[in-house]
Amino acid sequence: MSKSGVSVNPECVTTYNDLKLGKSIKYIIYRISDDYKEIVVEHASSDDNWETFQEKLLNAKASHKGKEGKGPRYAVYDFQYELEGGEGTRNKIVFISWSPDEGTLVFPRMTYATSKEALKNALPGLAAEIQANRDDQIEYESILTDVSKGRR
């Protein structure tokens, strides 16, 4: 359980294990339930199109007390990239915490911030973590730079 009292639904771990071990899932997007009591799987996909994944994050919504704003989300992406000089391909399972700076309601943003560690702790084997607050921070090239740490 997180500092905020939000728990991790067991489906979150099951779906993550399918991504990690089965390689049939390319990414998972998690959200906090409407009653703010648990983290749940919002979407899992085998589609490796980065733009489709990115759009799902950019278009996410959250509401609280009748108001709606941009929605923070957590995501796990099986990120694959080529090393320079034909040295091969690398895969890293990346945890992304998406919380837009603008247009996000305070309560959802704070709840996501205080619940992140509970989800991360339930998902062993994450290779990298990205905290993204602006649209440009979830561009493919930006993630590639962070994940590869300059070793492309």
mmCIF file of C-alpha atoms in Angstrom, residues 29-148:
data_model
loop_
_atom_site.group_PDB
_atom_site.id
_atom_site.type_symbol
_atom_site.label_atom_id
_atom_site.label_comp_id
_atom_site.label_asym_id
_atom_site.label_seq_id
_atom_site.Cartn_x
_atom_site.Cartn_y
_atom_site.Cartn_z
ATOM 1 C CA ILE A 29 -0.746 2.039 -19.055
ATOM 2 C CA TYR A 30 -1.865 2.147 -15.441
ATOM 3 C CA ARG A 31 -4.248 4.584 -13.785
ATOM 4 C CA ILE A 32 -5.669 5.162 -10.342
ATOM 5 C CA SER A 33 -9.313 4.091 -10.088
ATOM 6 C CA ASP A 34 -12.057 6.731 -10.031
ATOM 7 C CA ASP A 35 -12.509 6.239 -6.271
ATOM 8 C CA TYR A 36 -8.743 6.748 -5.749
ATOM 9 C CA LYS A 37 -8.396 3.436 -3.886
ATOM 10 C CA GLU A 38 -6.274 1.297 -6.232
ATOM 11 C CA ILE A 39 -3.947 1.317 -9.211
ATOM 12 C CA VAL A 40 -5.445 -0.614 -12.131
ATOM 13 C CA VAL A 41 -4.509 -1.541 -15.690
ATOM 14 C CA GLU A 42 -6.076 0.939 -18.080
ATOM 15 C CA HIS A 43 -4.652 -0.444 -21.300
ATOM 16 C CA ALA A 44 -2.201 -3.143 -22.416
ATOM 17 C CA SER A 45 -1.138 -3.514 -26.031
ATOM 18 C CA SER A 46 1.160 -5.434 -28.340
ATOM 19 C CA ASP A 47 1.267 -2.438 -30.740
ATOM 20 C CA ASP A 48 4.864 -1.190 -30.992
ATOM 21 C CA ASN A 49 3.922 2.179 -32.522
ATOM 22 C CA TRP A 50 5.380 4.806 -30.161
ATOM 23 C CA GLU A 51 3.034 7.552 -31.389
ATOM 24 C CA THR A 52 -0.041 5.491 -30.471
ATOM 25 C CA PHE A 53 1.345 4.935 -26.977
ATOM 26 C CA GLN A 54 2.286 8.601 -26.624
ATOM 27 C CA GLU A 55 -1.182 9.775 -27.704
ATOM 28 C CA LYS A 56 -2.800 7.610 -25.040
ATOM 29 C CA LEU A 57 -0.720 9.371 -22.380
ATOM 30 C CA LEU A 58 -1.275 12.849 -23.824
ATOM 31 C CA ASN A 59 -5.048 12.339 -24.037
ATOM 32 C CA ALA A 60 -5.496 10.814 -20.574
ATOM 33 C CA LYS A 61 -8.025 12.528 -18.304
ATOM 34 C CA ALA A 62 -8.598 12.567 -14.554
ATOM 35 C CA SER A 63 -11.469 13.976 -12.560
ATOM 36 C CA HIS A 64 -12.073 14.941 -8.969
ATOM 37 C CA LYS A 65 -15.155 16.485 -7.374
ATOM 38 C CA GLY A 66 -16.832 17.121 -10.724
ATOM 39 C CA LYS A 67 -13.834 18.790 -12.350
ATOM 40 C CA GLU A 68 -11.787 17.240 -15.149
ATOM 41 C CA GLY A 69 -8.226 17.863 -16.235
ATOM 42 C CA LYS A 70 -5.300 16.164 -17.889
ATOM 43 C CA GLY A 71 -4.660 12.801 -16.339
ATOM 44 C CA PRO A 72 -1.439 11.604 -14.797
ATOM 45 C CA ARG A 73 -0.589 7.985 -15.619
ATOM 46 C CA TYR A 74 2.027 5.347 -15.011
ATOM 47 C CA ALA A 75 3.272 3.263 -17.896
ATOM 48 C CA VAL A 76 5.651 0.412 -18.534
ATOM 49 C CA TYR A 77 7.131 0.138 -22.022
ATOM 50 C CA ASP A 78 9.331 -2.634 -23.417
ATOM 51 C CA PHE A 79 11.705 -0.207 -25.155
ATOM 52 C CA GLN A 80 13.863 -1.633 -27.937
ATOM 53 C CA TYR A 81 16.675 0.267 -29.629
ATOM 54 C CA GLU A 82 19.676 -0.338 -31.861
ATOM 55 C CA LEU A 83 23.221 0.296 -30.664
ATOM 56 C CA GLU A 84 25.488 2.369 -32.897
ATOM 57 C CA GLY A 85 27.896 0.627 -35.204
ATOM 58 C CA GLY A 86 25.769 -2.476 -35.588
ATOM 59 C CA GLU A 87 26.572 -3.647 -32.065
ATOM 60 C CA GLY A 88 23.134 -5.135 -31.687
ATOM 61 C CA THR A 89 19.716 -4.492 -30.252
ATOM 62 C CA ARG A 90 18.880 -3.753 -26.629
ATOM 63 C CA ASN A 91 15.606 -4.045 -24.748
ATOM 64 C CA LYS A 92 14.902 -2.217 -21.518
ATOM 65 C CA ILE A 93 11.696 -2.254 -19.539
ATOM 66 C CA VAL A 94 11.038 1.399 -18.792
ATOM 67 C CA PHE A 95 8.749 2.784 -16.088
ATOM 68 C CA ILE A 96 7.255 6.152 -17.037
ATOM 69 C CA SER A 97 5.536 8.410 -14.555
ATOM 70 C CA TRP A 98 3.505 10.897 -16.621
ATOM 71 C CA SER A 99 2.152 13.919 -14.748
ATOM 72 C CA PRO A 100 1.599 16.961 -16.977
ATOM 73 C CA ASP A 101 2.658 20.292 -15.474
ATOM 74 C CA GLU A 102 -0.245 22.156 -17.046
ATOM 75 C CA GLY A 103 -3.933 21.340 -16.930
ATOM 76 C CA THR A 104 -3.745 18.665 -14.215
ATOM 77 C CA LEU A 105 -5.926 18.912 -11.121
ATOM 78 C CA VAL A 106 -4.007 19.078 -7.822
ATOM 79 C CA PHE A 107 -5.603 16.069 -6.084
ATOM 80 C CA PRO A 108 -4.931 13.540 -8.883
ATOM 81 C CA ARG A 109 -1.410 14.861 -9.341
ATOM 82 C CA MET A 110 -0.580 14.535 -5.638
ATOM 83 C CA THR A 111 -2.198 11.095 -5.381
ATOM 84 C CA TYR A 112 -0.155 9.815 -8.327
ATOM 85 C CA ALA A 113 3.036 11.256 -6.834
ATOM 86 C CA THR A 114 2.508 9.551 -3.472
ATOM 87 C CA SER A 115 1.387 6.233 -5.000
ATOM 88 C CA LYS A 116 4.181 5.699 -7.540
ATOM 89 C CA GLU A 117 6.548 3.758 -5.267
ATOM 90 C CA ALA A 118 3.883 1.173 -4.411
ATOM 91 C CA LEU A 119 3.504 0.279 -8.091
ATOM 92 C CA LYS A 120 7.240 0.339 -8.816
ATOM 93 C CA ASN A 121 7.907 -1.948 -5.847
ATOM 94 C CA ALA A 122 5.339 -4.435 -7.189
ATOM 95 C CA LEU A 123 7.090 -4.611 -10.587
ATOM 96 C CA PRO A 124 10.547 -6.214 -10.255
ATOM 97 C CA GLY A 125 13.057 -5.884 -13.079
ATOM 98 C CA LEU A 126 12.440 -2.332 -14.264
ATOM 99 C CA ALA A 127 15.584 -1.158 -16.062
ATOM 100 C CA ALA A 128 14.923 2.590 -16.178
ATOM 101 C CA GLU A 129 12.580 5.212 -14.800
ATOM 102 C CA ILE A 130 11.421 8.355 -16.564
ATOM 103 C CA GLN A 131 9.589 11.199 -14.829
ATOM 104 C CA ALA A 132 7.805 13.155 -17.567
ATOM 105 C CA ASN A 133 5.942 16.412 -16.971
ATOM 106 C CA ARG A 134 6.005 18.006 -20.430
ATOM 107 C CA ASP A 135 4.912 16.662 -23.816
ATOM 108 C CA ASP A 136 8.480 16.778 -25.190
ATOM 109 C CA GLN A 137 9.662 14.494 -22.375
ATOM 110 C CA ILE A 138 7.660 11.594 -23.827
ATOM 111 C CA GLU A 139 8.931 12.025 -27.376
ATOM 112 C CA TYR A 140 10.653 8.878 -28.674
ATOM 113 C CA GLU A 141 14.068 10.560 -29.042
ATOM 114 C CA SER A 142 13.927 11.972 -25.515
ATOM 115 C CA ILE A 143 13.158 8.548 -24.036
ATOM 116 C CA LEU A 144 15.834 6.937 -26.227
ATOM 117 C CA THR A 145 18.446 9.385 -24.903
ATOM 118 C CA ASP A 146 17.470 8.702 -21.282
ATOM 119 C CA VAL A 147 17.270 4.932 -21.701
ATOM 120 C CA SER A 148 20.461 4.481 -23.672
#
